[in-house]
CSV table of C-alpha atoms and ligand atoms in Angstrom, one decimal:
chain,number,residue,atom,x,y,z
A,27,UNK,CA,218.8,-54.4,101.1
A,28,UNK,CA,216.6,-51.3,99.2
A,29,UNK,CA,215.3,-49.2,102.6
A,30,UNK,CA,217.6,-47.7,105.0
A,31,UNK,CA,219.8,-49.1,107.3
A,32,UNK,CA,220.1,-49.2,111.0
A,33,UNK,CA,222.2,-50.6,113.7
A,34,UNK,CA,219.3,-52.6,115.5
A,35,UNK,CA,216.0,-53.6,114.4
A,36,UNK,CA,213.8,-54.7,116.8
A,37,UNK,CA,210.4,-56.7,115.6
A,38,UNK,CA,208.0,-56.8,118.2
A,39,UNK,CA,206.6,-53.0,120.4
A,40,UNK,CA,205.4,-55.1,123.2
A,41,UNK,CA,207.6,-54.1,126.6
A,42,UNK,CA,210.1,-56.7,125.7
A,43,UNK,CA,210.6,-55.0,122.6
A,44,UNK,CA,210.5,-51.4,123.7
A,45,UNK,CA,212.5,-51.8,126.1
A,46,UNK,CA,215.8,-53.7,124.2
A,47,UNK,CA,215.3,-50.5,121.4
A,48,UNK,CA,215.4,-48.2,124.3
A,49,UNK,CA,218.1,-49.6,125.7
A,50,UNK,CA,220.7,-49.9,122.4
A,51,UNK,CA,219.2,-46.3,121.7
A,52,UNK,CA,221.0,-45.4,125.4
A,53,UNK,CA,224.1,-46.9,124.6
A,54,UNK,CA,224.2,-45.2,121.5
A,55,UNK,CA,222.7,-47.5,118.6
A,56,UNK,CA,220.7,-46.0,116.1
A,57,UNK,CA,217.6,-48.1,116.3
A,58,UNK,CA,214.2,-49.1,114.9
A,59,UNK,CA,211.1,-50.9,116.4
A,60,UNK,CA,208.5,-51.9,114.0
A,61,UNK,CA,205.4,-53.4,115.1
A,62,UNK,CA,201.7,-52.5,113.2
A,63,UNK,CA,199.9,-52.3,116.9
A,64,UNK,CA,202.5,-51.5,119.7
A,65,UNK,CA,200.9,-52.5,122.9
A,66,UNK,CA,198.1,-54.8,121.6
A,67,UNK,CA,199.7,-58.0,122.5
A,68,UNK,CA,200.4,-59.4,126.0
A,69,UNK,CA,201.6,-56.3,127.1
A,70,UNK,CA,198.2,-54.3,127.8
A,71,UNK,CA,196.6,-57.5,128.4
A,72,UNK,CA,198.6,-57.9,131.6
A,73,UNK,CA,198.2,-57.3,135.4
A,74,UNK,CA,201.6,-55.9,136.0
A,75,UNK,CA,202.4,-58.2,139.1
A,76,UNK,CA,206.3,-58.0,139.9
A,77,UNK,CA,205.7,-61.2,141.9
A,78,UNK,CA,208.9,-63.5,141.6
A,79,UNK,CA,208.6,-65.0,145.1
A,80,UNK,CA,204.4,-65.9,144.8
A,81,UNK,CA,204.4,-66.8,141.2
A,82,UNK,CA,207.7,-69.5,141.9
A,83,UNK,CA,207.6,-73.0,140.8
A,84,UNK,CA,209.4,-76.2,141.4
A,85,UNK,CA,212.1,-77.1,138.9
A,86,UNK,CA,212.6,-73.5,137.6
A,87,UNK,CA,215.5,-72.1,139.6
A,88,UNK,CA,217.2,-70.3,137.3
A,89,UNK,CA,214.3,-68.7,136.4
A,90,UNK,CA,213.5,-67.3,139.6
A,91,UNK,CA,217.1,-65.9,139.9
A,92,UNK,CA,216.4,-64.0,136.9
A,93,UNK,CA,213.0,-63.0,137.9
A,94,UNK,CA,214.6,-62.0,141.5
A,95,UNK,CA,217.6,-59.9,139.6
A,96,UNK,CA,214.8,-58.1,137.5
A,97,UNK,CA,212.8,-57.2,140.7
A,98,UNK,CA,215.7,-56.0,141.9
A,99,UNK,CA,216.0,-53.9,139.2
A,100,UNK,CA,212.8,-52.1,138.8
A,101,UNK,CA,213.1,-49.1,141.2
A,102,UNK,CA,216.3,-47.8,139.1
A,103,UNK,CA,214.8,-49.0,135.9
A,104,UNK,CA,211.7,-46.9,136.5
A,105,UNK,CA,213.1,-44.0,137.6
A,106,UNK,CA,214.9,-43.4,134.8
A,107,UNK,CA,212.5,-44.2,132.2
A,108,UNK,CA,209.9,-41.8,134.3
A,109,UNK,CA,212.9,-39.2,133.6
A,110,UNK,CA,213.4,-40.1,130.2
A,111,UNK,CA,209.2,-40.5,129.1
A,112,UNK,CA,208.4,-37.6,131.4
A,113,UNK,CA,205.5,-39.9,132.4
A,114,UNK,CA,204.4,-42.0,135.4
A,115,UNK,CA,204.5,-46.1,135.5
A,116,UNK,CA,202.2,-46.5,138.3
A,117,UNK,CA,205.6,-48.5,140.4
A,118,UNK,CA,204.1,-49.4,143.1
A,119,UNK,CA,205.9,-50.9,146.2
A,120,UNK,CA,203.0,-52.6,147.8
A,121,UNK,CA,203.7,-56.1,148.7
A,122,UNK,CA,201.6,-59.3,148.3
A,123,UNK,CA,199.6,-61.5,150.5
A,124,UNK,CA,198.6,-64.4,149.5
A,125,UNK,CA,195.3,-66.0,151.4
A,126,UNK,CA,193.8,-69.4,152.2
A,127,UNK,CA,190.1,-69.6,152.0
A,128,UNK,CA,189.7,-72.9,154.1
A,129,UNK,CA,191.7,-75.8,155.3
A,130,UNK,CA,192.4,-77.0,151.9
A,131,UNK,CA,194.2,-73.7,150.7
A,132,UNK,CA,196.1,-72.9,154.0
A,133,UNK,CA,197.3,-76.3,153.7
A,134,UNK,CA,198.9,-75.9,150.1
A,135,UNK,CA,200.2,-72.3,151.6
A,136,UNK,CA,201.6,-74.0,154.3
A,137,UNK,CA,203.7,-76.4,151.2
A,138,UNK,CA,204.2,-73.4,149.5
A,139,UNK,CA,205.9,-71.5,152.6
A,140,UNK,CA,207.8,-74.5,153.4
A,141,UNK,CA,209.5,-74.6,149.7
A,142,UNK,CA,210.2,-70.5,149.7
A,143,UNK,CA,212.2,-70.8,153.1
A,144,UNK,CA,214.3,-73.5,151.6
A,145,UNK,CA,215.0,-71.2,148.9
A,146,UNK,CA,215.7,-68.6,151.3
A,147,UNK,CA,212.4,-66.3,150.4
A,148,UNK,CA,211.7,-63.2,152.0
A,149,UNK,CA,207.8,-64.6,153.3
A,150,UNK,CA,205.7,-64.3,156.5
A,151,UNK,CA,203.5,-66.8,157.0
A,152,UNK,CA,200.3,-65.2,158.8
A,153,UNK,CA,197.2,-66.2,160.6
A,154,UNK,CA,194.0,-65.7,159.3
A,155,UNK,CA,193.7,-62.5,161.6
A,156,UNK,CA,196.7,-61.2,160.9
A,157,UNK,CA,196.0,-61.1,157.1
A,158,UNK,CA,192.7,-59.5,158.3
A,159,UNK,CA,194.6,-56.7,160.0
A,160,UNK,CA,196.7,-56.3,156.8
A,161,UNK,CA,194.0,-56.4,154.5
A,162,UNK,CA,190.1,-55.8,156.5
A,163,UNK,CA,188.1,-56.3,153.1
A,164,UNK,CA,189.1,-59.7,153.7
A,165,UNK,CA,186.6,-62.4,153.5
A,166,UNK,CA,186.3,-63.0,157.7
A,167,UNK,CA,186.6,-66.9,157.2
A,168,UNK,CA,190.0,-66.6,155.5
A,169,UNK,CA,192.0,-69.3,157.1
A,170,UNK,CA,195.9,-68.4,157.3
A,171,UNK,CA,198.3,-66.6,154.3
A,172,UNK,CA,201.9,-65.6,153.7
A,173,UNK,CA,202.7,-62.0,153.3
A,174,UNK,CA,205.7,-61.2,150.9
A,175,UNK,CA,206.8,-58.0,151.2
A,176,UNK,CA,208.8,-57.4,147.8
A,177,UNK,CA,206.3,-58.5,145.4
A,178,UNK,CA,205.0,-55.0,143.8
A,179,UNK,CA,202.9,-54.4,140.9
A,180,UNK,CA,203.6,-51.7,137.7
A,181,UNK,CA,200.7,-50.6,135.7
A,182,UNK,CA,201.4,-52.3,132.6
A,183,UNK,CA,199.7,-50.1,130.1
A,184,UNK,CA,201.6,-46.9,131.6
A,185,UNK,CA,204.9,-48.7,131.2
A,186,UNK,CA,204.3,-49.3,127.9
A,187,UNK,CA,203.3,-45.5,127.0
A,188,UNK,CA,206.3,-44.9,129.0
A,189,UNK,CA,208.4,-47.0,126.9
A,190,UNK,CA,207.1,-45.8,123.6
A,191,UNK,CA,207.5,-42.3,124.8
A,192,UNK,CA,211.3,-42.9,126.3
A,193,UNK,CA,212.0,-44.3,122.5
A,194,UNK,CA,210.3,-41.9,120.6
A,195,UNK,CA,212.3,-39.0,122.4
A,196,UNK,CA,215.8,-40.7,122.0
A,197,UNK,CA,215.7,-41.2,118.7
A,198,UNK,CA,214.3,-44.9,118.2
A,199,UNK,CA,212.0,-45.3,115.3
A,200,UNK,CA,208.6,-46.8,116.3
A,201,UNK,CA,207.1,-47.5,113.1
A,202,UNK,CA,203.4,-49.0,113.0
A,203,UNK,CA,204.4,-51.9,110.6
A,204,UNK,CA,204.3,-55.2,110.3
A,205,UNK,CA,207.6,-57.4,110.0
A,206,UNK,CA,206.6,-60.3,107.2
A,207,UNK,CA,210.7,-61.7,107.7
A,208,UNK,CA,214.1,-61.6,108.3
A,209,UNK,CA,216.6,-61.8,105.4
A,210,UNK,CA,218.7,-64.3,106.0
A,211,UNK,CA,221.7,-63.8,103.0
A,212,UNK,CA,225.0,-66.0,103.3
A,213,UNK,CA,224.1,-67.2,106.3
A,214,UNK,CA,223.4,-64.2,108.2
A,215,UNK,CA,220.1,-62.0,109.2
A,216,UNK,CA,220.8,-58.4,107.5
A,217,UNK,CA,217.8,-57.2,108.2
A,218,UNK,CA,213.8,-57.1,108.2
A,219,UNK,CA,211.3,-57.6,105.4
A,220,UNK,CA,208.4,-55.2,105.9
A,221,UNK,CA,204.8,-55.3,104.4
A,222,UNK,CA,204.4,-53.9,101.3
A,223,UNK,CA,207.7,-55.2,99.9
A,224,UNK,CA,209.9,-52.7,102.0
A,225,UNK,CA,213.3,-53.7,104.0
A,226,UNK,CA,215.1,-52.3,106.2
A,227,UNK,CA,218.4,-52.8,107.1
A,228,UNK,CA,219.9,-54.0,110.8
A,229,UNK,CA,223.3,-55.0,111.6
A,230,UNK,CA,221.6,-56.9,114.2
A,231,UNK,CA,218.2,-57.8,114.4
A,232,UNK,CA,216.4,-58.8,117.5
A,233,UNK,CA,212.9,-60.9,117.5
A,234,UNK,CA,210.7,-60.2,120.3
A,235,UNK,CA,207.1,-59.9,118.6
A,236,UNK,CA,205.9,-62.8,121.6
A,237,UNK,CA,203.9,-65.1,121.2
A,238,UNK,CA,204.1,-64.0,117.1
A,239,UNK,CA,207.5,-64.8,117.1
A,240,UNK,CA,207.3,-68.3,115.4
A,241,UNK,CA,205.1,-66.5,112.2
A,242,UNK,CA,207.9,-64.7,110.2
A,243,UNK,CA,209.7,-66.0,107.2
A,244,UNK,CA,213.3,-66.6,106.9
A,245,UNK,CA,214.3,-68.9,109.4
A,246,UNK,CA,215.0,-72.6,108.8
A,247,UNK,CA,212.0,-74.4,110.8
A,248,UNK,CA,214.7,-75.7,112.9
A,249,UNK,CA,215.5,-72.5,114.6
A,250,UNK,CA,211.7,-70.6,114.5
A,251,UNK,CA,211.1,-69.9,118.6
A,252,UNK,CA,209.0,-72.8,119.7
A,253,UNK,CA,206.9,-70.1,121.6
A,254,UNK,CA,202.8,-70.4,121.6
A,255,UNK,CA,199.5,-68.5,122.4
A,256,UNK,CA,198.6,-68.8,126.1
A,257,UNK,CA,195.4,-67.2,126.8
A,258,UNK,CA,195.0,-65.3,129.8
A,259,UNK,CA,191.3,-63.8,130.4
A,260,UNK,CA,191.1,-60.8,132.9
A,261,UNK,CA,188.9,-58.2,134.4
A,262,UNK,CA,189.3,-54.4,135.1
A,263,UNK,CA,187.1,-52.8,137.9
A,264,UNK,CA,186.8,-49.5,139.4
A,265,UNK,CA,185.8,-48.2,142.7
A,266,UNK,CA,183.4,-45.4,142.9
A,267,UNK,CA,183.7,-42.4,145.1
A,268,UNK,CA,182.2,-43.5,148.5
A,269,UNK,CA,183.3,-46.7,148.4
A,270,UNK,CA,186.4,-47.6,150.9
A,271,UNK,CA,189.5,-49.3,148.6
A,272,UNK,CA,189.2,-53.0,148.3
A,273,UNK,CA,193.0,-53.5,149.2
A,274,UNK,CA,196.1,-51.8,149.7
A,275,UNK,CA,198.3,-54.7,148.8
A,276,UNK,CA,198.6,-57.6,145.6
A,277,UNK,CA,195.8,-60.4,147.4
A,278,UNK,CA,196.0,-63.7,145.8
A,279,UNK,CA,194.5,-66.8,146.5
A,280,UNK,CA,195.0,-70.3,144.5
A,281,UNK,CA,193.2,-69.7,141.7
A,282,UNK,CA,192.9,-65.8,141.4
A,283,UNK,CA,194.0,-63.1,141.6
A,284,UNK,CA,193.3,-59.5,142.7
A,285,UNK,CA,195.9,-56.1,142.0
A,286,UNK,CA,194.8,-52.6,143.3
A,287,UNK,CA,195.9,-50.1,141.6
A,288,UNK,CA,196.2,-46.6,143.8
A,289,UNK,CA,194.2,-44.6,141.9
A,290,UNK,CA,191.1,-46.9,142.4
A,291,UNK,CA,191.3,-49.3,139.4
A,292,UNK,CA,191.2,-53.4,140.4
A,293,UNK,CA,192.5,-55.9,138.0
A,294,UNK,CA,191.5,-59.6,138.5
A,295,UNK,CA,192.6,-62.3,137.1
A,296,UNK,CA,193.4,-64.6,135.3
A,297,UNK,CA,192.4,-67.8,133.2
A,298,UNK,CA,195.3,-69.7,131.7
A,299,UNK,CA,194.3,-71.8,128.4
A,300,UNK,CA,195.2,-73.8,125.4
A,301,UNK,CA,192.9,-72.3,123.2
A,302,UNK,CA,195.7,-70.7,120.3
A,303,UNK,CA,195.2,-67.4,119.1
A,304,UNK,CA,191.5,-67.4,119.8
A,305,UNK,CA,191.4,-63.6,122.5
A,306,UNK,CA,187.4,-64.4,122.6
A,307,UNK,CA,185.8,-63.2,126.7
A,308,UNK,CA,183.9,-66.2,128.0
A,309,UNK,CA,180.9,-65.8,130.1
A,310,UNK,CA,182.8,-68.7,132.0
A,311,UNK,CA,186.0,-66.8,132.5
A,312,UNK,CA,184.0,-63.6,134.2
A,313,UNK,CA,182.2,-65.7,136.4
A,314,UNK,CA,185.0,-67.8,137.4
A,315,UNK,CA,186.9,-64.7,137.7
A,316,UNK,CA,184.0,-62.6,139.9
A,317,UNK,CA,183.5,-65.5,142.1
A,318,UNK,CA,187.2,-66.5,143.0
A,319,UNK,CA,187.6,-62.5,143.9
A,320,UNK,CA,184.3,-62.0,145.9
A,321,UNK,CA,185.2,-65.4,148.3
A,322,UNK,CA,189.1,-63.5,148.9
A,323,UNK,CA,187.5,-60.1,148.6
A,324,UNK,CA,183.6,-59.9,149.4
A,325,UNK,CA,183.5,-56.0,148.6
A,326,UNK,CA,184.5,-56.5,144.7
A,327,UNK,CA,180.7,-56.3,144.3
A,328,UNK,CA,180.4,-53.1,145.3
A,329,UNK,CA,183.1,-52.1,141.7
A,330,UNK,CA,182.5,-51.1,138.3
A,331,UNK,CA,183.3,-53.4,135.8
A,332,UNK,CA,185.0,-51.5,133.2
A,333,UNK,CA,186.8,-54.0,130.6
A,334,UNK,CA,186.9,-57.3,129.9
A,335,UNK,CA,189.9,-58.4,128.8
A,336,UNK,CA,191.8,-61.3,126.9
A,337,UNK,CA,195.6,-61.7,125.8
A,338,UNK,CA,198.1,-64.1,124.9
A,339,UNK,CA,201.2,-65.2,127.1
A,340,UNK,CA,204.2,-66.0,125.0
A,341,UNK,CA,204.8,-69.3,126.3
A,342,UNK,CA,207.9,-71.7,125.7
A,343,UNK,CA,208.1,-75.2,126.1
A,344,UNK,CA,209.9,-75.0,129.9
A,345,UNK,CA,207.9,-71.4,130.9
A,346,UNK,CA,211.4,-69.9,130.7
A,347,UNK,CA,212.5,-67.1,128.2
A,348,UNK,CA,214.4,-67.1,125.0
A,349,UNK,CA,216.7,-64.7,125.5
A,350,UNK,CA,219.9,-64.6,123.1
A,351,UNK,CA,221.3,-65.5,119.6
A,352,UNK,CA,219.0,-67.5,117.3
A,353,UNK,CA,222.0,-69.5,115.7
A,354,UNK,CA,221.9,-67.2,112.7
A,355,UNK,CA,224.5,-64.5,113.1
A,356,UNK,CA,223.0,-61.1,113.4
A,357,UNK,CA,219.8,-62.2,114.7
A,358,UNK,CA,218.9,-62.2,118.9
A,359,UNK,CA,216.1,-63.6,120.7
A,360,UNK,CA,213.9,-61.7,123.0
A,361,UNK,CA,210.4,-63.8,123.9
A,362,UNK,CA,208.9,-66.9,125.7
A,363,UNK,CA,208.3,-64.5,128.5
A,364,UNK,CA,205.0,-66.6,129.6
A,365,UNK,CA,203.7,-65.2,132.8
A,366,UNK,CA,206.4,-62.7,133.6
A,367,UNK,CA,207.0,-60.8,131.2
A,368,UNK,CA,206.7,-57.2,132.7
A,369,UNK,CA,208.6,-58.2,135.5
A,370,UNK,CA,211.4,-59.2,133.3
A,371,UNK,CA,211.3,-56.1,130.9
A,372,UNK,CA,214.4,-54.5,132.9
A,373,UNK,CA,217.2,-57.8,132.8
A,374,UNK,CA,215.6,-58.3,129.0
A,375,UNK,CA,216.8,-55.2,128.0
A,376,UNK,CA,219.5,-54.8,129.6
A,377,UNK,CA,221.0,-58.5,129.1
A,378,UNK,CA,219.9,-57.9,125.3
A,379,UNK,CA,221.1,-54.5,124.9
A,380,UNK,CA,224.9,-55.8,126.3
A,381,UNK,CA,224.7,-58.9,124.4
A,382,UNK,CA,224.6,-56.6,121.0
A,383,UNK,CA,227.3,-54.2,122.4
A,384,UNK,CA,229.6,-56.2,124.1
A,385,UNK,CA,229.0,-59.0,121.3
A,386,UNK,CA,228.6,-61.1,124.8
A,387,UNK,CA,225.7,-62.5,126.3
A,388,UNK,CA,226.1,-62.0,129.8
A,389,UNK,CA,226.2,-64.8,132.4
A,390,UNK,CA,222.5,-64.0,133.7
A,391,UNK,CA,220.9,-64.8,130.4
A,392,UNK,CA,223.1,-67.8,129.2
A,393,UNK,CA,220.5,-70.7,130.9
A,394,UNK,CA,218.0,-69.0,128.5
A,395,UNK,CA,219.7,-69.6,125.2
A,396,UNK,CA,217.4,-70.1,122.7
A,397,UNK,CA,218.7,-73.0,121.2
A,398,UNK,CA,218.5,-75.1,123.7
A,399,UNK,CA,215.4,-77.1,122.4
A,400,UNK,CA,216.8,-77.4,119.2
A,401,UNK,CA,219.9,-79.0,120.5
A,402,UNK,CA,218.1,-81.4,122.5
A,403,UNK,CA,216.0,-82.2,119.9
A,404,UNK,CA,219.2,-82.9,117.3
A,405,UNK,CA,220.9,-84.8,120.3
A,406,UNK,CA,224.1,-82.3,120.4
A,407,UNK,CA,223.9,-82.4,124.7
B,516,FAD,C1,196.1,-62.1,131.2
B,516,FAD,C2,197.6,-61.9,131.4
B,516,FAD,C3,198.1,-61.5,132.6
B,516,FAD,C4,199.5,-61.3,132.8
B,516,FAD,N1,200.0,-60.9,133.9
B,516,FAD,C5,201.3,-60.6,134.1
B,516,FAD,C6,201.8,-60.1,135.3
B,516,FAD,O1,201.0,-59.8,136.2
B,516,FAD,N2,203.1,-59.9,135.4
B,516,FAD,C7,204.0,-60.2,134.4
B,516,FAD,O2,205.2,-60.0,134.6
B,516,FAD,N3,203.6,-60.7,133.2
B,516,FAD,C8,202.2,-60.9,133.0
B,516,FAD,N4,201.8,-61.4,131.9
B,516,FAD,C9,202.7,-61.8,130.8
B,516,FAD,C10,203.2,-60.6,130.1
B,516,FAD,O3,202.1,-59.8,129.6
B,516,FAD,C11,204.0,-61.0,128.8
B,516,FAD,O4,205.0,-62.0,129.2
B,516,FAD,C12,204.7,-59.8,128.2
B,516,FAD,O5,203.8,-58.8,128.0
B,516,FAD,C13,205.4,-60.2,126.9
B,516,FAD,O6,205.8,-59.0,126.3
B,516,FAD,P1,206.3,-59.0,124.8
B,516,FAD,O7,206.7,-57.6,124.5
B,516,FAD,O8,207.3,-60.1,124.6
B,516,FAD,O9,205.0,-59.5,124.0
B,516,FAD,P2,203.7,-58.7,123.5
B,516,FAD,O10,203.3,-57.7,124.5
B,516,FAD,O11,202.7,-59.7,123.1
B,516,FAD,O12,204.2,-57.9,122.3
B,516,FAD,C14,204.5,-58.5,121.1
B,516,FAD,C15,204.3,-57.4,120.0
B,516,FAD,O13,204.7,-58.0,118.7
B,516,FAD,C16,203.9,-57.4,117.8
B,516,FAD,N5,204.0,-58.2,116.5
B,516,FAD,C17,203.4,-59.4,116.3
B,516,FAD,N6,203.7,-59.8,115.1
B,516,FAD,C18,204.5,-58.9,114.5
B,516,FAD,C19,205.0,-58.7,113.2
B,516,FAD,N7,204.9,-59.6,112.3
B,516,FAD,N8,205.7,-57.6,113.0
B,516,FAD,C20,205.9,-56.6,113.9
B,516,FAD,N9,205.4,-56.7,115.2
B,516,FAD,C21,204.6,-57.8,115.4
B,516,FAD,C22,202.5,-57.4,118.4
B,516,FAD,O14,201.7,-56.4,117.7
B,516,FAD,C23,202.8,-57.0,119.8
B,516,FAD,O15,202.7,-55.6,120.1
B,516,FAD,C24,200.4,-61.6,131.7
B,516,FAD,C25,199.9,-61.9,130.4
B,516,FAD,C26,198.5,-62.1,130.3
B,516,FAD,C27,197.9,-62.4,128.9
């Protein structure tokens, strides 16, 4: 290895990977985080929903035990990364109500209602006019919802200057660079092969460049992160002086969604597509977008439309993380965060950071090893 050394590289300055270099950097690591564009990926792209209880799925309970732990989380992980940045994050504890246009909808809500009790969810399910008295920019013909009070947002761009801040004042290295590899010597990853021909060093590397994280050199193909590009198109608004807020809390229906943010800013969203690396805004997308938010919320016509907006999900092959050794000592997995990946920045980097001190990964993160495809696929379970 020619450049210097450290005891954790991290590839990847998304919120995944700011975060795990902030937290090694708090336990005492000395740490780098090399990425050529820190925030470009997923990360600003995002709505910053903390939703584990409205975004849950059949099929994926561990996942929403991890989701639910990181939500739990997030007031003490905010507060003292607010402390450490000296900046604000935008945390903000407002619940979410989801709403049923017509029958159809409030039907499916009334599914969806049935399958969070069984999990024992915190969720109200609410008449039409009671999600009108929550909410009065409501659409008058909305049918029924279910209010769920621990569903918050974060503004996902502030956490992110956050993060790079709270690194940048401990001591990580955030260097604008772009990782090409790992080197892999005698079986093990000793460190990170930079552009223009430069290394650096890393007792332990961790990958969490998202949905990137398949592209570097080094690995044998059997252990590259089977994560991909899934394109999310959104919209940012803004409400001009005058104009009443459109909503105090998270309002989603099926297809959209809608996130006030307190100062005035609306984010709407979002498409979910196939479509690779292509980040192209469609006419289609706005439209889609406009028109799903003006049936929940007739007054979004009233906003400025500031930003268009498309980004790429890390997705994995089950829509849960990869979170843990590669099978190459001296080499971790942080990515395949798909839909959720701001809400679990806190039990990444925490779960990541332990797993490289204690040499342990801890109970919470081992249903996400990153293996586990690869041993299916060889037949070894
Ligand atoms: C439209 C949309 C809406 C979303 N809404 C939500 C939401 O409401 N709530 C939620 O929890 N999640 C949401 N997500 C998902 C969330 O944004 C992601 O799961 C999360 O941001 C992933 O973070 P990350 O750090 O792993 O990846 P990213 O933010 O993509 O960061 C990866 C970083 O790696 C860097 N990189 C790539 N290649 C290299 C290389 N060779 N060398 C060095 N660095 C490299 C990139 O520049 C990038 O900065 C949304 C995503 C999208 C697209």
């Amino acid at each position: 290895m020619t450049g210097r050394s450290f005891d954790v590289v991290v590839i990847g300055g998304g919120a995944v990977g700011l975060a795990v270099g902030w937290r090694c950097r708090t336990r005492g690591l000395a740490v780098a985080v090399v990425d050529p564009a820190p925030g470009a990926g997923a990360t600003g792209a995002a709505a910053g929903m903390l939703a584990p209880v409205t975004e849950v799925h059949y099929g994926e309970d561990h996942l929403l035990e991890l989701c639910l732990e990181s939500a739990r989380m997030y007031p003490g992980f905010v507060e003292e990364l607010e402390t450490a940045s000296g900046r604000s994050t935008g945390y903000r504890r407002s619940g979410t109500l989801l709403v049923a246009r017509d029958a159809d909808d409030n039907a499916a809500l009334g599914e969806l209602y049935a399958f969070q009790q069984e999990l024992g969810l915190d969720v109200r399910r609410l008449r039409g006019r009671e999600c009108l008295e929550l909410e009065p920019g409501l659409a008058p013909s909305v049918r029924g919802g279910i209010f769920v009070a621990g569903d918050h947002q974060i503004d996902n761009r502030a956490l992110h200057a956050a993060l790079v801040a709270a690194c940048e004042r401990s001591g990580v290295e955030v260097m604008r660079r772009r990782a090409v590899g790992v080197v892999v010597e005698g079986g093990a990853c000793r460190g990170v092969a930079l552009d223009r021909d430069d290394t650096l060093g890393a007792e332990v590397t961790v990958l969490a460049a998202g949905c990137w994280s398949g592209s570097l050199h080094g690995l044998p193909q059997e252990l590259v992160p089977p994560v991909r590009p899934v394109k999310g198109q959104l919209l940012h608004l803004r409400t001009p002086p005058g104009i009443p807020p459109l909503a105090e809390r998270n309002v989603r229906g099926l297809e959209v969604y809608v996130v006030p943010r307190a100062d005035g800013r609306v984010v709407v969203g979002a498409t979910v597509e196939e479509k690779g690396f292509d980040t192209t805004v469609t006419a289609g997308a706005v439209l889609d977008l406009l028109r799903g938010a003006f049936e929940l919320l007739p007054g979004v016509t009233e906003l400025e439309l500031t930003e268009t907006v498309a980004g790429l999900r890390p997705g994995s092959p089950d829509n849960a993380p990869l979170l843990g050794p590669s099978g190459i000592e001296g080499l971790l997995i942080a990515t395949g965060h798909y839909r959720n990946g701001i809400l679990l920045t806190p039990i990444t980097a925490e779960g990541i950071a332990e797993a490289i001190v204690a040499r342990k990964v801890p109970a919470v993160l081992e249903p996400f090893d990153p293996v586990r495809f690869t041993a299916r696929a060889v037949g070894h379970d």
